[in-house]
JSON list of C-alpha atoms in Angstrom, two decimals:
[
{"chain": "A", "resi": 3, "resn": "UNK", "atom": "CA", "xyz": [74.76, 26.51, 27.16]},
{"chain": "A", "resi": 4, "resn": "UNK", "atom": "CA", "xyz": [71.73, 28.68, 26.61]},
{"chain": "A", "resi": 5, "resn": "UNK", "atom": "CA", "xyz": [72.35, 32.33, 25.78]},
{"chain": "A", "resi": 6, "resn": "UNK", "atom": "CA", "xyz": [70.39, 35.29, 27.10]},
{"chain": "A", "resi": 7, "resn": "UNK", "atom": "CA", "xyz": [71.08, 38.82, 25.95]},
{"chain": "A", "resi": 8, "resn": "UNK", "atom": "CA", "xyz": [70.12, 42.17, 27.47]},
{"chain": "A", "resi": 9, "resn": "UNK", "atom": "CA", "xyz": [70.03, 45.58, 25.91]},
{"chain": "A", "resi": 10, "resn": "UNK", "atom": "CA", "xyz": [71.25, 48.15, 26.71]},
{"chain": "A", "resi": 11, "resn": "UNK", "atom": "CA", "xyz": [74.19, 47.14, 28.89]},
{"chain": "A", "resi": 12, "resn": "UNK", "atom": "CA", "xyz": [74.39, 50.63, 30.38]},
{"chain": "A", "resi": 13, "resn": "UNK", "atom": "CA", "xyz": [71.96, 53.53, 30.42]},
{"chain": "A", "resi": 14, "resn": "UNK", "atom": "CA", "xyz": [72.03, 56.94, 32.02]},
{"chain": "A", "resi": 15, "resn": "UNK", "atom": "CA", "xyz": [68.79, 58.88, 32.17]},
{"chain": "A", "resi": 16, "resn": "UNK", "atom": "CA", "xyz": [67.41, 61.98, 33.80]},
{"chain": "A", "resi": 17, "resn": "UNK", "atom": "CA", "xyz": [65.08, 61.81, 36.77]},
{"chain": "A", "resi": 18, "resn": "UNK", "atom": "CA", "xyz": [61.44, 61.58, 35.69]},
{"chain": "A", "resi": 19, "resn": "UNK", "atom": "CA", "xyz": [62.08, 59.82, 32.38]},
{"chain": "A", "resi": 20, "resn": "UNK", "atom": "CA", "xyz": [61.31, 56.19, 31.50]},
{"chain": "A", "resi": 21, "resn": "UNK", "atom": "CA", "xyz": [63.78, 53.53, 30.47]},
{"chain": "A", "resi": 22, "resn": "UNK", "atom": "CA", "xyz": [63.12, 50.25, 28.68]},
{"chain": "A", "resi": 23, "resn": "UNK", "atom": "CA", "xyz": [65.37, 47.21, 29.05]},
{"chain": "A", "resi": 24, "resn": "UNK", "atom": "CA", "xyz": [65.10, 44.23, 26.71]},
{"chain": "A", "resi": 25, "resn": "UNK", "atom": "CA", "xyz": [65.85, 40.63, 27.55]},
{"chain": "A", "resi": 26, "resn": "UNK", "atom": "CA", "xyz": [66.09, 38.00, 24.83]},
{"chain": "A", "resi": 27, "resn": "UNK", "atom": "CA", "xyz": [66.67, 34.26, 24.89]},
{"chain": "A", "resi": 28, "resn": "UNK", "atom": "CA", "xyz": [68.74, 33.67, 21.77]},
{"chain": "A", "resi": 29, "resn": "UNK", "atom": "CA", "xyz": [68.74, 29.93, 21.30]},
{"chain": "A", "resi": 30, "resn": "UNK", "atom": "CA", "xyz": [65.81, 28.57, 23.26]},
{"chain": "A", "resi": 31, "resn": "UNK", "atom": "CA", "xyz": [62.21, 29.36, 24.00]},
{"chain": "A", "resi": 32, "resn": "UNK", "atom": "CA", "xyz": [61.72, 30.86, 27.44]},
{"chain": "A", "resi": 33, "resn": "UNK", "atom": "CA", "xyz": [58.40, 29.91, 28.97]},
{"chain": "A", "resi": 34, "resn": "UNK", "atom": "CA", "xyz": [59.28, 32.04, 31.96]},
{"chain": "A", "resi": 35, "resn": "UNK", "atom": "CA", "xyz": [61.47, 35.08, 32.40]},
{"chain": "A", "resi": 36, "resn": "UNK", "atom": "CA", "xyz": [62.51, 36.67, 35.66]},
{"chain": "A", "resi": 37, "resn": "UNK", "atom": "CA", "xyz": [63.71, 40.17, 36.49]},
{"chain": "A", "resi": 38, "resn": "UNK", "atom": "CA", "xyz": [66.15, 40.82, 39.31]},
{"chain": "A", "resi": 39, "resn": "UNK", "atom": "CA", "xyz": [67.79, 43.85, 40.83]},
{"chain": "A", "resi": 40, "resn": "UNK", "atom": "CA", "xyz": [71.19, 43.86, 42.46]},
{"chain": "A", "resi": 41, "resn": "UNK", "atom": "CA", "xyz": [72.68, 46.63, 44.60]},
{"chain": "A", "resi": 42, "resn": "UNK", "atom": "CA", "xyz": [76.45, 46.87, 45.17]},
{"chain": "A", "resi": 43, "resn": "UNK", "atom": "CA", "xyz": [77.88, 44.05, 47.28]},
{"chain": "A", "resi": 44, "resn": "UNK", "atom": "CA", "xyz": [74.43, 42.50, 47.68]},
{"chain": "A", "resi": 45, "resn": "UNK", "atom": "CA", "xyz": [72.85, 39.43, 46.21]},
{"chain": "A", "resi": 46, "resn": "UNK", "atom": "CA", "xyz": [70.16, 39.29, 43.54]},
{"chain": "A", "resi": 47, "resn": "UNK", "atom": "CA", "xyz": [66.65, 40.21, 44.58]},
{"chain": "A", "resi": 48, "resn": "UNK", "atom": "CA", "xyz": [63.78, 38.91, 42.50]},
{"chain": "A", "resi": 49, "resn": "UNK", "atom": "CA", "xyz": [61.46, 41.66, 41.31]},
{"chain": "A", "resi": 50, "resn": "UNK", "atom": "CA", "xyz": [58.95, 39.80, 39.16]},
{"chain": "A", "resi": 51, "resn": "UNK", "atom": "CA", "xyz": [58.21, 36.65, 37.22]},
{"chain": "A", "resi": 52, "resn": "UNK", "atom": "CA", "xyz": [56.67, 36.76, 33.78]},
{"chain": "A", "resi": 53, "resn": "UNK", "atom": "CA", "xyz": [55.16, 34.05, 31.66]},
{"chain": "A", "resi": 54, "resn": "UNK", "atom": "CA", "xyz": [54.68, 34.52, 27.95]},
{"chain": "A", "resi": 55, "resn": "UNK", "atom": "CA", "xyz": [51.31, 36.02, 27.16]},
{"chain": "A", "resi": 56, "resn": "UNK", "atom": "CA", "xyz": [50.22, 36.65, 30.73]},
{"chain": "A", "resi": 57, "resn": "UNK", "atom": "CA", "xyz": [50.62, 39.34, 33.35]},
{"chain": "A", "resi": 58, "resn": "UNK", "atom": "CA", "xyz": [53.75, 39.43, 35.43]},
{"chain": "A", "resi": 59, "resn": "UNK", "atom": "CA", "xyz": [53.73, 38.38, 39.08]},
{"chain": "A", "resi": 60, "resn": "UNK", "atom": "CA", "xyz": [55.51, 40.92, 41.25]},
{"chain": "A", "resi": 61, "resn": "UNK", "atom": "CA", "xyz": [57.33, 40.26, 44.50]},
{"chain": "A", "resi": 62, "resn": "UNK", "atom": "CA", "xyz": [56.17, 41.98, 47.66]},
{"chain": "A", "resi": 63, "resn": "UNK", "atom": "CA", "xyz": [57.31, 45.58, 47.80]},
{"chain": "A", "resi": 64, "resn": "UNK", "atom": "CA", "xyz": [57.87, 45.96, 44.05]},
{"chain": "A", "resi": 65, "resn": "UNK", "atom": "CA", "xyz": [55.58, 48.56, 42.47]},
{"chain": "A", "resi": 66, "resn": "UNK", "atom": "CA", "xyz": [53.99, 47.10, 39.37]},
{"chain": "A", "resi": 67, "resn": "UNK", "atom": "CA", "xyz": [53.05, 50.53, 38.00]},
{"chain": "A", "resi": 68, "resn": "UNK", "atom": "CA", "xyz": [56.64, 51.65, 38.25]},
{"chain": "A", "resi": 69, "resn": "UNK", "atom": "CA", "xyz": [58.28, 48.53, 36.83]},
{"chain": "A", "resi": 70, "resn": "UNK", "atom": "CA", "xyz": [56.25, 47.52, 33.79]},
{"chain": "A", "resi": 71, "resn": "UNK", "atom": "CA", "xyz": [56.97, 44.08, 32.44]},
{"chain": "A", "resi": 72, "resn": "UNK", "atom": "CA", "xyz": [55.90, 42.73, 29.09]},
{"chain": "A", "resi": 73, "resn": "UNK", "atom": "CA", "xyz": [56.57, 39.18, 27.90]},
{"chain": "A", "resi": 74, "resn": "UNK", "atom": "CA", "xyz": [55.25, 39.38, 24.38]},
{"chain": "A", "resi": 75, "resn": "UNK", "atom": "CA", "xyz": [56.90, 36.28, 22.94]},
{"chain": "A", "resi": 76, "resn": "UNK", "atom": "CA", "xyz": [58.77, 33.17, 23.98]},
{"chain": "A", "resi": 77, "resn": "UNK", "atom": "CA", "xyz": [62.08, 34.92, 23.35]},
{"chain": "A", "resi": 78, "resn": "UNK", "atom": "CA", "xyz": [61.52, 38.51, 24.51]},
{"chain": "A", "resi": 79, "resn": "UNK", "atom": "CA", "xyz": [60.64, 40.23, 27.76]},
{"chain": "A", "resi": 80, "resn": "UNK", "atom": "CA", "xyz": [60.94, 43.94, 28.50]},
{"chain": "A", "resi": 81, "resn": "UNK", "atom": "CA", "xyz": [61.19, 45.87, 31.74]},
{"chain": "A", "resi": 82, "resn": "UNK", "atom": "CA", "xyz": [60.25, 49.55, 31.67]},
{"chain": "A", "resi": 83, "resn": "UNK", "atom": "CA", "xyz": [61.25, 51.69, 34.62]},
{"chain": "A", "resi": 84, "resn": "UNK", "atom": "CA", "xyz": [58.75, 54.53, 34.57]},
{"chain": "A", "resi": 85, "resn": "UNK", "atom": "CA", "xyz": [59.41, 57.98, 36.02]},
{"chain": "A", "resi": 86, "resn": "UNK", "atom": "CA", "xyz": [62.83, 56.89, 37.15]},
{"chain": "A", "resi": 87, "resn": "UNK", "atom": "CA", "xyz": [64.41, 58.43, 40.24]},
{"chain": "A", "resi": 88, "resn": "UNK", "atom": "CA", "xyz": [67.98, 58.26, 41.55]},
{"chain": "A", "resi": 89, "resn": "UNK", "atom": "CA", "xyz": [67.01, 55.52, 44.02]},
{"chain": "A", "resi": 90, "resn": "UNK", "atom": "CA", "xyz": [66.11, 53.32, 41.02]},
{"chain": "A", "resi": 91, "resn": "UNK", "atom": "CA", "xyz": [69.78, 53.32, 40.00]},
{"chain": "A", "resi": 92, "resn": "UNK", "atom": "CA", "xyz": [70.88, 49.71, 40.16]},
{"chain": "A", "resi": 93, "resn": "UNK", "atom": "CA", "xyz": [72.02, 46.69, 38.19]},
{"chain": "A", "resi": 94, "resn": "UNK", "atom": "CA", "xyz": [69.04, 45.00, 36.55]},
{"chain": "A", "resi": 95, "resn": "UNK", "atom": "CA", "xyz": [69.41, 41.40, 35.42]},
{"chain": "A", "resi": 96, "resn": "UNK", "atom": "CA", "xyz": [66.96, 39.13, 33.64]},
{"chain": "A", "resi": 97, "resn": "UNK", "atom": "CA", "xyz": [66.93, 35.37, 33.47]},
{"chain": "A", "resi": 98, "resn": "UNK", "atom": "CA", "xyz": [65.11, 32.93, 31.24]},
{"chain": "A", "resi": 99, "resn": "UNK", "atom": "CA", "xyz": [63.90, 29.43, 31.83]},
{"chain": "A", "resi": 100, "resn": "UNK", "atom": "CA", "xyz": [62.66, 26.86, 29.33]},
{"chain": "A", "resi": 101, "resn": "UNK", "atom": "CA", "xyz": [61.09, 23.53, 30.16]},
{"chain": "A", "resi": 102, "resn": "UNK", "atom": "CA", "xyz": [63.98, 22.37, 32.34]},
{"chain": "A", "resi": 103, "resn": "UNK", "atom": "CA", "xyz": [64.94, 23.60, 35.79]},
{"chain": "A", "resi": 104, "resn": "UNK", "atom": "CA", "xyz": [67.94, 25.71, 34.85]},
{"chain": "A", "resi": 105, "resn": "UNK", "atom": "CA", "xyz": [67.73, 29.50, 34.74]},
{"chain": "A", "resi": 106, "resn": "UNK", "atom": "CA", "xyz": [70.08, 31.35, 32.42]},
{"chain": "A", "resi": 107, "resn": "UNK", "atom": "CA", "xyz": [70.96, 34.95, 33.08]},
{"chain": "A", "resi": 108, "resn": "UNK", "atom": "CA", "xyz": [71.59, 37.91, 30.87]},
{"chain": "A", "resi": 109, "resn": "UNK", "atom": "CA", "xyz": [74.71, 40.08, 31.27]},
{"chain": "A", "resi": 110, "resn": "UNK", "atom": "CA", "xyz": [72.80, 42.78, 33.14]},
{"chain": "A", "resi": 111, "resn": "UNK", "atom": "CA", "xyz": [71.95, 46.44, 32.59]},
{"chain": "A", "resi": 112, "resn": "UNK", "atom": "CA", "xyz": [73.50, 49.18, 34.69]},
{"chain": "A", "resi": 113, "resn": "UNK", "atom": "CA", "xyz": [70.93, 51.97, 35.17]},
{"chain": "A", "resi": 114, "resn": "UNK", "atom": "CA", "xyz": [72.04, 55.34, 36.48]},
{"chain": "A", "resi": 115, "resn": "UNK", "atom": "CA", "xyz": [69.40, 57.99, 37.09]},
{"chain": "A", "resi": 116, "resn": "UNK", "atom": "CA", "xyz": [70.74, 61.53, 37.46]},
{"chain": "B", "resi": 11, "resn": "UNK", "atom": "CA", "xyz": [62.31, 33.05, 59.01]},
{"chain": "B", "resi": 12, "resn": "UNK", "atom": "CA", "xyz": [63.81, 31.69, 55.81]},
{"chain": "B", "resi": 13, "resn": "UNK", "atom": "CA", "xyz": [67.52, 32.15, 55.36]},
{"chain": "B", "resi": 14, "resn": "UNK", "atom": "CA", "xyz": [70.24, 31.11, 52.94]},
{"chain": "B", "resi": 15, "resn": "UNK", "atom": "CA", "xyz": [73.79, 31.60, 54.17]},
{"chain": "B", "resi": 16, "resn": "UNK", "atom": "CA", "xyz": [77.03, 31.09, 52.37]},
{"chain": "B", "resi": 17, "resn": "UNK", "atom": "CA", "xyz": [79.90, 30.27, 54.68]},
{"chain": "B", "resi": 18, "resn": "UNK", "atom": "CA", "xyz": [81.99, 33.33, 54.29]},
{"chain": "B", "resi": 19, "resn": "UNK", "atom": "CA", "xyz": [82.03, 36.56, 52.43]},
{"chain": "B", "resi": 20, "resn": "UNK", "atom": "CA", "xyz": [85.50, 35.85, 51.07]},
{"chain": "B", "resi": 21, "resn": "UNK", "atom": "CA", "xyz": [87.73, 32.83, 50.67]},
{"chain": "B", "resi": 22, "resn": "UNK", "atom": "CA", "xyz": [91.41, 32.99, 49.71]},
{"chain": "B", "resi": 23, "resn": "UNK", "atom": "CA", "xyz": [93.21, 29.87, 48.53]},
{"chain": "B", "resi": 24, "resn": "UNK", "atom": "CA", "xyz": [96.39, 28.96, 46.75]},
{"chain": "B", "resi": 25, "resn": "UNK", "atom": "CA", "xyz": [96.43, 27.84, 43.13]},
{"chain": "B", "resi": 26, "resn": "UNK", "atom": "CA", "xyz": [96.14, 24.07, 42.79]},
{"chain": "B", "resi": 27, "resn": "UNK", "atom": "CA", "xyz": [94.24, 23.57, 46.03]},
{"chain": "B", "resi": 28, "resn": "UNK", "atom": "CA", "xyz": [90.60, 22.60, 46.33]},
{"chain": "B", "resi": 29, "resn": "UNK", "atom": "CA", "xyz": [88.19, 25.39, 47.17]},
{"chain": "B", "resi": 30, "resn": "UNK", "atom": "CA", "xyz": [85.13, 24.39, 49.21]},
{"chain": "B", "resi": 31, "resn": "UNK", "atom": "CA", "xyz": [82.19, 26.75, 49.49]},
{"chain": "B", "resi": 32, "resn": "UNK", "atom": "CA", "xyz": [79.22, 26.15, 51.76]},
{"chain": "B", "resi": 33, "resn": "UNK", "atom": "CA", "xyz": [75.57, 27.00, 51.38]},
{"chain": "B", "resi": 34, "resn": "UNK", "atom": "CA", "xyz": [73.30, 26.47, 54.41]},
{"chain": "B", "resi": 35, "resn": "UNK", "atom": "CA", "xyz": [69.58, 27.09, 54.47]},
{"chain": "B", "resi": 36, "resn": "UNK", "atom": "CA", "xyz": [66.85, 27.21, 57.09]},
{"chain": "B", "resi": 37, "resn": "UNK", "atom": "CA", "xyz": [63.08, 26.94, 56.77]},
{"chain": "B", "resi": 38, "resn": "UNK", "atom": "CA", "xyz": [63.21, 25.87, 53.15]},
{"chain": "B", "resi": 39, "resn": "UNK", "atom": "CA", "xyz": [62.30, 22.61, 51.46]},
{"chain": "B", "resi": 40, "resn": "UNK", "atom": "CA", "xyz": [64.13, 23.09, 48.19]},
{"chain": "B", "resi": 41, "resn": "UNK", "atom": "CA", "xyz": [63.27, 20.92, 45.24]},
{"chain": "B", "resi": 42, "resn": "UNK", "atom": "CA", "xyz": [66.64, 21.75, 43.72]},
{"chain": "B", "resi": 43, "resn": "UNK", "atom": "CA", "xyz": [69.62, 23.99, 44.19]},
{"chain": "B", "resi": 44, "resn": "UNK", "atom": "CA", "xyz": [71.75, 25.79, 41.63]},
{"chain": "B", "resi": 45, "resn": "UNK", "atom": "CA", "xyz": [75.26, 27.22, 41.79]},
{"chain": "B", "resi": 46, "resn": "UNK", "atom": "CA", "xyz": [76.29, 30.24, 39.78]},
{"chain": "B", "resi": 47, "resn": "UNK", "atom": "CA", "xyz": [79.46, 32.18, 39.16]},
{"chain": "B", "resi": 48, "resn": "UNK", "atom": "CA", "xyz": [79.30, 35.98, 38.98]},
{"chain": "B", "resi": 49, "resn": "UNK", "atom": "CA", "xyz": [82.07, 38.28, 37.86]},
{"chain": "B", "resi": 50, "resn": "UNK", "atom": "CA", "xyz": [82.00, 42.02, 38.74]},
{"chain": "B", "resi": 51, "resn": "UNK", "atom": "CA", "xyz": [79.50, 43.94, 36.64]},
{"chain": "B", "resi": 52, "resn": "UNK", "atom": "CA", "xyz": [78.19, 40.81, 34.93]},
{"chain": "B", "resi": 53, "resn": "UNK", "atom": "CA", "xyz": [75.15, 38.56, 35.25]},
{"chain": "B", "resi": 54, "resn": "UNK", "atom": "CA", "xyz": [75.46, 35.16, 36.96]},
{"chain": "B", "resi": 55, "resn": "UNK", "atom": "CA", "xyz": [76.64, 32.21, 34.89]},
{"chain": "B", "resi": 56, "resn": "UNK", "atom": "CA", "xyz": [74.97, 28.85, 35.50]},
{"chain": "B", "resi": 57, "resn": "UNK", "atom": "CA", "xyz": [77.35, 26.15, 36.72]},
{"chain": "B", "resi": 58, "resn": "UNK", "atom": "CA", "xyz": [75.53, 23.18, 38.22]},
{"chain": "B", "resi": 59, "resn": "UNK", "atom": "CA", "xyz": [72.08, 22.11, 39.35]},
{"chain": "B", "resi": 60, "resn": "UNK", "atom": "CA", "xyz": [71.40, 19.38, 41.89]},
{"chain": "B", "resi": 61, "resn": "UNK", "atom": "CA", "xyz": [67.99, 17.99, 42.75]},
{"chain": "B", "resi": 62, "resn": "UNK", "atom": "CA", "xyz": [66.72, 17.09, 46.23]},
{"chain": "B", "resi": 63, "resn": "UNK", "atom": "CA", "xyz": [67.01, 13.36, 45.51]},
{"chain": "B", "resi": 64, "resn": "UNK", "atom": "CA", "xyz": [70.61, 13.64, 44.28]},
{"chain": "B", "resi": 65, "resn": "UNK", "atom": "CA", "xyz": [73.59, 13.47, 46.62]},
{"chain": "B", "resi": 66, "resn": "UNK", "atom": "CA", "xyz": [76.35, 14.61, 44.28]},
{"chain": "B", "resi": 67, "resn": "UNK", "atom": "CA", "xyz": [76.87, 16.13, 40.85]},
{"chain": "B", "resi": 68, "resn": "UNK", "atom": "CA", "xyz": [80.11, 16.66, 38.95]},
{"chain": "B", "resi": 69, "resn": "UNK", "atom": "CA", "xyz": [81.18, 18.69, 35.96]},
{"chain": "B", "resi": 70, "resn": "UNK", "atom": "CA", "xyz": [84.85, 18.80, 35.02]},
{"chain": "B", "resi": 71, "resn": "UNK", "atom": "CA", "xyz": [86.65, 20.33, 38.06]},
{"chain": "B", "resi": 72, "resn": "UNK", "atom": "CA", "xyz": [83.41, 21.17, 39.84]},
{"chain": "B", "resi": 73, "resn": "UNK", "atom": "CA", "xyz": [81.53, 19.04, 42.33]},
{"chain": "B", "resi": 74, "resn": "UNK", "atom": "CA", "xyz": [78.35, 19.81, 44.24]},
{"chain": "B", "resi": 75, "resn": "UNK", "atom": "CA", "xyz": [76.86, 17.86, 47.12]},
{"chain": "B", "resi": 76, "resn": "UNK", "atom": "CA", "xyz": [73.40, 18.24, 48.60]},
{"chain": "B", "resi": 77, "resn": "UNK", "atom": "CA", "xyz": [72.45, 17.05, 52.08]},
{"chain": "B", "resi": 78, "resn": "UNK", "atom": "CA", "xyz": [68.79, 17.72, 52.82]},
{"chain": "B", "resi": 79, "resn": "UNK", "atom": "CA", "xyz": [69.19, 16.40, 56.37]},
{"chain": "B", "resi": 80, "resn": "UNK", "atom": "CA", "xyz": [71.94, 18.88, 57.19]},
{"chain": "B", "resi": 81, "resn": "UNK", "atom": "CA", "xyz": [70.23, 21.47, 54.98]},
{"chain": "B", "resi": 82, "resn": "UNK", "atom": "CA", "xyz": [73.51, 22.14, 53.28]},
{"chain": "B", "resi": 83, "resn": "UNK", "atom": "CA", "xyz": [75.18, 22.13, 49.88]},
{"chain": "B", "resi": 84, "resn": "UNK", "atom": "CA", "xyz": [78.92, 22.08, 49.34]},
{"chain": "B", "resi": 85, "resn": "UNK", "atom": "CA", "xyz": [80.55, 23.36, 46.16]},
{"chain": "B", "resi": 86, "resn": "UNK", "atom": "CA", "xyz": [84.08, 22.20, 45.37]},
{"chain": "B", "resi": 87, "resn": "UNK", "atom": "CA", "xyz": [86.52, 23.46, 42.77]},
{"chain": "B", "resi": 88, "resn": "UNK", "atom": "CA", "xyz": [89.50, 21.12, 42.44]},
{"chain": "B", "resi": 89, "resn": "UNK", "atom": "CA", "xyz": [92.89, 22.17, 41.10]},
{"chain": "B", "resi": 90, "resn": "UNK", "atom": "CA", "xyz": [91.82, 25.78, 41.44]},
{"chain": "B", "resi": 91, "resn": "UNK", "atom": "CA", "xyz": [93.24, 28.42, 39.10]},
{"chain": "B", "resi": 92, "resn": "UNK", "atom": "CA", "xyz": [93.45, 32.22, 39.31]},
{"chain": "B", "resi": 93, "resn": "UNK", "atom": "CA", "xyz": [90.77, 32.31, 36.57]},
{"chain": "B", "resi": 94, "resn": "UNK", "atom": "CA", "xyz": [88.36, 30.72, 39.06]},
{"chain": "B", "resi": 95, "resn": "UNK", "atom": "CA", "xyz": [88.44, 33.93, 41.12]},
{"chain": "B", "resi": 96, "resn": "UNK", "atom": "CA", "xyz": [84.87, 35.26, 41.21]},
{"chain": "B", "resi": 97, "resn": "UNK", "atom": "CA", "xyz": [81.81, 35.40, 43.45]},
{"chain": "B", "resi": 98, "resn": "UNK", "atom": "CA", "xyz": [79.90, 32.14, 43.70]},
{"chain": "B", "resi": 99, "resn": "UNK", "atom": "CA", "xyz": [76.19, 32.16, 44.46]},
{"chain": "B", "resi": 100, "resn": "UNK", "atom": "CA", "xyz": [73.91, 29.36, 45.56]},
{"chain": "B", "resi": 101, "resn": "UNK", "atom": "CA", "xyz": [70.21, 29.58, 44.81]},
{"chain": "B", "resi": 102, "resn": "UNK", "atom": "CA", "xyz": [67.26, 27.49, 45.97]},
{"chain": "B", "resi": 103, "resn": "UNK", "atom": "CA", "xyz": [64.02, 26.71, 44.17]},
{"chain": "B", "resi": 104, "resn": "UNK", "atom": "CA", "xyz": [61.04, 25.21, 45.92]},
{"chain": "B", "resi": 105, "resn": "UNK", "atom": "CA", "xyz": [58.78, 24.25, 43.06]},
{"chain": "B", "resi": 106, "resn": "UNK", "atom": "CA", "xyz": [59.38, 20.71, 41.80]},
{"chain": "B", "resi": 107, "resn": "UNK", "atom": "CA", "xyz": [57.37, 21.09, 38.61]},
{"chain": "B", "resi": 108, "resn": "UNK", "atom": "CA", "xyz": [59.40, 21.96, 35.54]},
{"chain": "B", "resi": 109, "resn": "UNK", "atom": "CA", "xyz": [56.25, 23.07, 33.79]},
{"chain": "B", "resi": 110, "resn": "UNK", "atom": "CA", "xyz": [55.68, 25.98, 36.16]},
{"chain": "B", "resi": 111, "resn": "UNK", "atom": "CA", "xyz": [57.72, 28.99, 37.08]},
{"chain": "B", "resi": 112, "resn": "UNK", "atom": "CA", "xyz": [60.27, 28.21, 39.79]},
{"chain": "B", "resi": 113, "resn": "UNK", "atom": "CA", "xyz": [61.47, 31.19, 41.74]},
{"chain": "B", "resi": 114, "resn": "UNK", "atom": "CA", "xyz": [65.06, 31.19, 42.85]},
{"chain": "B", "resi": 115, "resn": "UNK", "atom": "CA", "xyz": [66.17, 32.68, 46.13]},
{"chain": "B", "resi": 116, "resn": "UNK", "atom": "CA", "xyz": [69.85, 33.55, 46.23]},
{"chain": "B", "resi": 117, "resn": "UNK", "atom": "CA", "xyz": [72.41, 33.35, 48.97]},
{"chain": "B", "resi": 118, "resn": "UNK", "atom": "CA", "xyz": [74.68, 36.25, 49.75]},
{"chain": "B", "resi": 119, "resn": "UNK", "atom": "CA", "xyz": [77.59, 34.83, 47.77]},
{"chain": "B", "resi": 120, "resn": "UNK", "atom": "CA", "xyz": [81.19, 33.93, 48.54]},
{"chain": "B", "resi": 121, "resn": "UNK", "atom": "CA", "xyz": [84.00, 35.83, 46.86]},
{"chain": "B", "resi": 122, "resn": "UNK", "atom": "CA", "xyz": [86.75, 33.38, 45.97]},
{"chain": "B", "resi": 123, "resn": "UNK", "atom": "CA", "xyz": [90.29, 34.60, 45.35]},
{"chain": "B", "resi": 124, "resn": "UNK", "atom": "CA", "xyz": [92.81, 32.11, 43.98]},
{"chain": "B", "resi": 125, "resn": "UNK", "atom": "CA", "xyz": [96.38, 33.27, 44.25]},
{"chain": "B", "resi": 126, "resn": "UNK", "atom": "CA", "xyz": [99.57, 32.00, 42.65]}
]
């Protein structure tokens, strides 16, 4: 199946700093990438949808100035959490979709803000 | 309001039996539905996709059914093994066009435990 990677897998940062998470589709071209957040014992919540070369579409309640998304190529999308605070600590997961229906997920990034 | 419910938070079954997980939805008209497996601390792994005009899909020991009248999908694992223990998520997409972004909305998940 299609492979999606994320980097880093874990990151700890101080409150007020910014963190960038990379999502790459390794063996297919992703026309669309999605970013999700998952809190403990809860399901995945979609944060934003990004198409290559265009601005991301954010879900209601997600601050676009706080969660910056860039989808610069058909294999790479980045999520930058700006001025992170402890409440931003969560498990962030990306997914990628090509021309078929299936979405393939990355392994996730555990963000801890101290 | 729109809702996706998976039958139970946890399901315990004995090795060798068939596990059946349920996904019910309200106020959706899904174009297709996907099932994923998620292990603790990991991203979901794609298992099966079934479209609105399909009744059943199979892959090895897995089988998915989709009943748009009942607004329900069933996910079966036959001859279950301890290695099948994980959380299983159903997800709905409403857009039928493969050329456009199709947002998935996830159910709450069912944690399956297969014991010896």
